[in-house]
Tab-separated table of C-alpha atoms in Angstrom:
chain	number	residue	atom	x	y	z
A	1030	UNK	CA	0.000	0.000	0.000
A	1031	UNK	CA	0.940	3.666	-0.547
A	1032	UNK	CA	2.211	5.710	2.249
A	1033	UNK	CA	3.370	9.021	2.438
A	1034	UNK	CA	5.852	10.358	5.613
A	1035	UNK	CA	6.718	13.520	6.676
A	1036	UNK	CA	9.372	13.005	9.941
A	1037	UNK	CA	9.078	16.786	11.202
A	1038	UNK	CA	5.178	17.678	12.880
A	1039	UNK	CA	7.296	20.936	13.699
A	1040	UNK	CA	9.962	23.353	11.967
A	1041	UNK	CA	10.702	26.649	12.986
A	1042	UNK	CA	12.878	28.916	10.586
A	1043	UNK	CA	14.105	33.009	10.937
A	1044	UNK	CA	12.619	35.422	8.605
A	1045	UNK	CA	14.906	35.227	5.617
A	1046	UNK	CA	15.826	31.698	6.474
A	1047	UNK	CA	15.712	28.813	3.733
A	1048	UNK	CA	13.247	26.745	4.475
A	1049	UNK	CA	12.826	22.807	3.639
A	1050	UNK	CA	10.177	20.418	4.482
A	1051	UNK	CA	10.831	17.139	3.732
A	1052	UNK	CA	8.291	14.537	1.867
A	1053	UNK	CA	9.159	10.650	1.525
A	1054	UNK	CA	6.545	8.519	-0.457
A	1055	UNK	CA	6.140	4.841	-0.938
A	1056	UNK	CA	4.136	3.502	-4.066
A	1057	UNK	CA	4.802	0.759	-6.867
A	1058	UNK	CA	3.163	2.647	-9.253
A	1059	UNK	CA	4.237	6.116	-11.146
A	1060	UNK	CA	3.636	8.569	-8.504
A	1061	UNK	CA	1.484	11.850	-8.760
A	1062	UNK	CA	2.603	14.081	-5.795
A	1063	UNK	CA	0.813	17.526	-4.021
A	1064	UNK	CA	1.555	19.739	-1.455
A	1065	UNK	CA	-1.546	21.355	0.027
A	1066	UNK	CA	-1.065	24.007	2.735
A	1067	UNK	CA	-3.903	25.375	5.169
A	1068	UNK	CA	-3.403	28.841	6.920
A	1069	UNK	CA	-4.569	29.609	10.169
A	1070	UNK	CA	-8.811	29.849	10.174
A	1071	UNK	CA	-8.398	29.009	6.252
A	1072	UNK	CA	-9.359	25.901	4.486
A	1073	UNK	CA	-7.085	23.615	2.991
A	1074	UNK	CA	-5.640	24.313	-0.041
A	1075	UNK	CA	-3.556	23.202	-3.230
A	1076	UNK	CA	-0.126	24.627	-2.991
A	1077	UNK	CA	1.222	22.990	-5.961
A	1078	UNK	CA	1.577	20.049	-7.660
A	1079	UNK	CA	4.646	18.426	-9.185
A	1080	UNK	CA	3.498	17.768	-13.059
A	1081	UNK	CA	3.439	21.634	-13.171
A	1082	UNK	CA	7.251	22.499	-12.056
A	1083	UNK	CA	5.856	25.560	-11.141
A	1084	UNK	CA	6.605	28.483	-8.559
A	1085	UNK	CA	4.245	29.488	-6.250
A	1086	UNK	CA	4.672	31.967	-3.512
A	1087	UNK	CA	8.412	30.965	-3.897
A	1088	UNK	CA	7.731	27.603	-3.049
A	1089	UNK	CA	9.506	24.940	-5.497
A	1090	UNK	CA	9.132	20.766	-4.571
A	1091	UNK	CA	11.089	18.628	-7.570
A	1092	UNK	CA	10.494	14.802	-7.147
A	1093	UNK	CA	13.290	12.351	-7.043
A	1094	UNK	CA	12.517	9.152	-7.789
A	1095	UNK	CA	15.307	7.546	-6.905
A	1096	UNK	CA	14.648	8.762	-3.329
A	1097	UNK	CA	11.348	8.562	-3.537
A	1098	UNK	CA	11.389	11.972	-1.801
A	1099	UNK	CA	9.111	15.437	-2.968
A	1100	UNK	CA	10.684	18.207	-0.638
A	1101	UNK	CA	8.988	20.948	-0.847
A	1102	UNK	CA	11.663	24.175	-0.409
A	1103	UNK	CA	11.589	27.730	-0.168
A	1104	UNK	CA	15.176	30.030	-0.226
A	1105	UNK	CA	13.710	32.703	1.912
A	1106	UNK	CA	10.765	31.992	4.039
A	1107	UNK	CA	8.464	35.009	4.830
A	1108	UNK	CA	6.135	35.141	8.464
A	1109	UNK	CA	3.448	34.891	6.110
A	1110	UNK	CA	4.303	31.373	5.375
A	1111	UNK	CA	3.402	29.886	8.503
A	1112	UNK	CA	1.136	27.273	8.405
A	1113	UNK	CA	0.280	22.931	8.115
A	1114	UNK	CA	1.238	22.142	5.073
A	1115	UNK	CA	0.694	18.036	3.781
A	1116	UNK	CA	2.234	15.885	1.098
A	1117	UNK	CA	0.051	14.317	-0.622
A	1118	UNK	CA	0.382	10.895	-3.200
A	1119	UNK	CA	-2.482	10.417	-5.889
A	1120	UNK	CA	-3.129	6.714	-6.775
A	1121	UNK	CA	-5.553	5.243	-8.690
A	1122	UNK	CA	-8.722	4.040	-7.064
A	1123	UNK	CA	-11.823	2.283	-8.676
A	1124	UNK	CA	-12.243	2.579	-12.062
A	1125	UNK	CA	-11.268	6.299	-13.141
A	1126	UNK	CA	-11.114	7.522	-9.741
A	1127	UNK	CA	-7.867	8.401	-7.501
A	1128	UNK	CA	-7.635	8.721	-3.915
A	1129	UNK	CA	-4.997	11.267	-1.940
A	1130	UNK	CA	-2.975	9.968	0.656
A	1131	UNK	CA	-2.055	12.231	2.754
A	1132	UNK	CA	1.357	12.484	5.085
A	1133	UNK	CA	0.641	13.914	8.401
A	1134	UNK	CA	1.403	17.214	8.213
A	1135	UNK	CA	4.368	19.673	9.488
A	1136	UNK	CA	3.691	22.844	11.063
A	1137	UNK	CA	6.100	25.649	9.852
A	1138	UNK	CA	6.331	28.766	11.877
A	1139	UNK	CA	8.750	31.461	10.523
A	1140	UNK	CA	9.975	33.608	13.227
A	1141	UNK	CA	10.390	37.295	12.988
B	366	UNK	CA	-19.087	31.232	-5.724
B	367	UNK	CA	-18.936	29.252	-2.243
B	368	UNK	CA	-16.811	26.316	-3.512
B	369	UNK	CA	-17.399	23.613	-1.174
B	370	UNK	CA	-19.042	24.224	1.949
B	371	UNK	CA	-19.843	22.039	5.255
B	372	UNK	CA	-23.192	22.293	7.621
B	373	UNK	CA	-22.261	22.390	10.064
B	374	UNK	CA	-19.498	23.624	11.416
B	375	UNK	CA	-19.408	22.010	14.918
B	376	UNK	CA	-21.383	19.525	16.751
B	377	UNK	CA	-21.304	17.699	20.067
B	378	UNK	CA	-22.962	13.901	20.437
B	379	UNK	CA	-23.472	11.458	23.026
B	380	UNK	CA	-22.291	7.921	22.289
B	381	UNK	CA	-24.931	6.221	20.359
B	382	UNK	CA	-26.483	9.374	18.994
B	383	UNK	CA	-26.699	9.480	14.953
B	384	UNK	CA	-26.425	12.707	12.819
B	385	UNK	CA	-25.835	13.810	9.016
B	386	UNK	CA	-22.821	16.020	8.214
B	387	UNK	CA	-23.585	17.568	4.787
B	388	UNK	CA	-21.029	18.566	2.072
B	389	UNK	CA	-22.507	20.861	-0.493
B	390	UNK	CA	-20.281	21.974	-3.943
B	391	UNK	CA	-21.146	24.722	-6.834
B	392	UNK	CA	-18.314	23.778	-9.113
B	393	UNK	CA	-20.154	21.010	-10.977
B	394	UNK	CA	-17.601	18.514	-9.777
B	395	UNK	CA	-17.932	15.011	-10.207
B	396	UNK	CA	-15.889	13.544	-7.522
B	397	UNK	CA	-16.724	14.192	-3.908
B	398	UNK	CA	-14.296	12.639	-0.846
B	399	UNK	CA	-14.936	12.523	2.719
B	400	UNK	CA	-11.696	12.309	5.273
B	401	UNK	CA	-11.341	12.759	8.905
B	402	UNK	CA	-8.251	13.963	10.465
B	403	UNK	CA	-6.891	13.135	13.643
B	404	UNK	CA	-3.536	14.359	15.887
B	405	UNK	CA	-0.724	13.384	13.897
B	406	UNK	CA	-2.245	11.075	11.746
B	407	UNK	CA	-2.950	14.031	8.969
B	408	UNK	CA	-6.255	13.094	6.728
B	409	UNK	CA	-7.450	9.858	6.022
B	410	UNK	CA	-10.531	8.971	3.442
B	411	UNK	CA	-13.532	7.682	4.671
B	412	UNK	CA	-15.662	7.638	1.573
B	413	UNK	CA	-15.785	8.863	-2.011
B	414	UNK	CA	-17.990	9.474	-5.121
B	415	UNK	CA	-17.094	9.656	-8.410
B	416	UNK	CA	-20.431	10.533	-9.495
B	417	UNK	CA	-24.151	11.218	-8.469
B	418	UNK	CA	-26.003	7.579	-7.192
B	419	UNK	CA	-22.444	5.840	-6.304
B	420	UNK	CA	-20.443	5.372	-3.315
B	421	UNK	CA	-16.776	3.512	-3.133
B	422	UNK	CA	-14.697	2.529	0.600
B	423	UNK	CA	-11.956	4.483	1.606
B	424	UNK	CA	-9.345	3.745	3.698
B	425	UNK	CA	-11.463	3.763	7.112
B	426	UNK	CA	-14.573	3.608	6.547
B	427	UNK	CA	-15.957	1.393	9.146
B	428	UNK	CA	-18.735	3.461	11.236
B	429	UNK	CA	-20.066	5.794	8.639
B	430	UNK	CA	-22.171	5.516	5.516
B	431	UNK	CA	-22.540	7.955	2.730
B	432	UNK	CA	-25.206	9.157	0.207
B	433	UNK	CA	-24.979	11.224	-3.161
B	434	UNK	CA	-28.606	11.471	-4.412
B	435	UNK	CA	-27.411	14.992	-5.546
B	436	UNK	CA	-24.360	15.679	-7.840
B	437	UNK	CA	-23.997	18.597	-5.668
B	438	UNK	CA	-24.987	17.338	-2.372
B	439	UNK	CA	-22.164	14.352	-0.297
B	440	UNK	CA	-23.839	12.920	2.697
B	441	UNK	CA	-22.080	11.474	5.600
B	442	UNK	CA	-23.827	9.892	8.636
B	443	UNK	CA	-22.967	8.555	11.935
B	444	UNK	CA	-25.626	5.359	12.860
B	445	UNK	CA	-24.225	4.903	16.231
B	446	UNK	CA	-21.424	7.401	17.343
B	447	UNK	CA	-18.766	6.612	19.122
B	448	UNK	CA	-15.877	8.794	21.055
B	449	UNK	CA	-13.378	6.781	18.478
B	450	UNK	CA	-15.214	9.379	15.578
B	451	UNK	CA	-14.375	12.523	17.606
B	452	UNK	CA	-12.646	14.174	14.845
B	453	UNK	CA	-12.321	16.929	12.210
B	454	UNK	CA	-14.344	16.075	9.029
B	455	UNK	CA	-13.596	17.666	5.967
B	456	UNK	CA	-15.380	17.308	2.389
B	457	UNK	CA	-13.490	17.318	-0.531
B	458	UNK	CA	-13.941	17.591	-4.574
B	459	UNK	CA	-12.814	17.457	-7.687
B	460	UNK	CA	-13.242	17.247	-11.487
B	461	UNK	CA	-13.413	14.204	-13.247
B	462	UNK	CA	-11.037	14.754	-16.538
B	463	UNK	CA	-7.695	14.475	-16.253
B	464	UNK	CA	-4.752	13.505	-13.497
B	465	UNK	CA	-3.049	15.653	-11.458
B	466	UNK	CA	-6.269	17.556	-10.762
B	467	UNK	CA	-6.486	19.275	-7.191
B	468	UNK	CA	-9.097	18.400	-4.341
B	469	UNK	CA	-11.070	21.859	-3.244
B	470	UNK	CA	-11.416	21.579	0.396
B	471	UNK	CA	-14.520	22.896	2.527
B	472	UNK	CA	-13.847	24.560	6.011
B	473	UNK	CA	-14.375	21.467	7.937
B	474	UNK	CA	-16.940	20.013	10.967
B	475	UNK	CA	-15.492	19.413	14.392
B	476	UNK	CA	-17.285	16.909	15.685
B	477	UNK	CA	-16.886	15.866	19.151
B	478	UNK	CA	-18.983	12.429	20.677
B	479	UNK	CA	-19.099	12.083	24.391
C-alpha cells in the first residue's frame, strides 16, 4: 500500500531563512505528488503540484525518484508562510477515480 | 461562488447518537471525498464518489455511511457514534477529466462524541 511520511510535525525557521520540508513517499506505481497548505482559520488548499514544475509563492518541490522523496523548499521563508502544510500521493482508485494519501502534516512557523 | 461548503461547522454527540454532516459543492464537480483527520495522523478517506447515485470505501470507513442522491450534495452519517469518531471532518472535490487535478477543500466540521 501507498504511504506518504513527513518526519518533522514541527519546523521553525528566521525570517529570511531557507526553508525545507521534507516529503518521503512509498508507491509501486508512477507517482502523482501535491503539497496542500492550510493557513490559520483558512481551508485547505492546493499549494502545488509536481506535473506543473511551477513556482508558487516561492515555493519549489522537484520529485526524485530515486529517493522517492518530494521536498517541498523555499530560499527565503516570509512570516506569512506559517502554516500545516501536507504531502500528498495520488493513486488510482476504482475505475477512473484516484484517492490522496495524505502524510501527516508539518507545522512551519517562521519567526520574525 | 462558495466552492465547497460544510453544515455544520461544529457539533457535540453522546455515544450512540446518529447525525448527518452535509457537504454541499457549486463547481459542478464530479468527484466528492470525505476524510477525517486526527492528531498526527494528517487526513485519512472515509468515503468517495465519483459521481451522483455511487459510493466507493476508503481507507477507514468502518462506522459511517454515505449518500450522493445529488451531484452537488455528499452525505455522511454517523448510525451509532462513538468517542473513536471525535474528529475533524472535511469534504473534498474534484473534477473528473484528467490527473493531477487538485481536491477543493470545505472549512471542515469538528465533531466531538461524548
Amino acid at each position: 500500500a501507498q504511504r506518504v511520511t513527513q518526519p518533522e510535525k514541527l519546523l521553525s525557521v528566521f525570517k529570511g531563512a531557507p526553508v525545507e520540508l521534507k516529503c518521503n513517499y512509498s508507491y509501486s506505481g508512477s507517482p502523482e505528488l501535491f503539497w496542500y497548505v492550510q493557513y490559520s482559520r483558512q481551508r485547505l488548499q492546493l499549494l502545488l503540484r509536481h506535473i506543473s514544475r511551477e513556482s508558487i509563492k516561492g515555493f519549489t518541490a522537484d520529485l526524485n525518484k530515486g529517493e522517492t522523496s518530494f521536498h517541498l523548499k523555499k530560499p527565503f521563508a516570509q512570516e506569512e508562510d506559517s502554516a500545516m502544510y501536507y504531502c500528498a500521493l495520488s493513486v488510482p482508485s476504482s475505475g477512473s477515480a484516484r484517492q490522496l494519501t495524505f502524510g501527516s502534516g508539518t507545522q512551519l512557523t517562521v519567526l520574525p | 461562488n462558495a466552492g465547497v461548503t460544510q453544515t455544520p461547522k461544529f457539533r457535540v454527540l453522546k455515544t450512540g447518537q446518529s447525525m448527518t454532516l452535509l457537504c454541499a459543492q457549486d463547481m459542478n464537480h464530479e468527484y466528492m471525498y470525505w476524510y477525517r483527520q486526527d492528531p498526527g495522523m494528517g487526513l485519512r478517506l472515509i468515503h468517495y464518489s465519483v459521481g451522483e447515485g455511487t459510493t466507493a470505501k476508503g481507507e477507514v470507513p468502518d462506522g459511517y455511511n454515505v449518500s450522493r442522491l445529488k451531484k452537488q450534495n455528499f452525505l455522511l452519517g454517523l448510525e451509532s457514534a462513538a468517542p473513536s469518531q471525535t474528529s475533524v471532518y472535511f469534504c473534498a472535490s474534484s473534477v473528473i477529466q484528467g490527473n493531477n487535478q487538485p481536491q477543493h477543500f470545505g472549512d471542515g466540521t469538528r465533531l466531538s462524541i461524548l
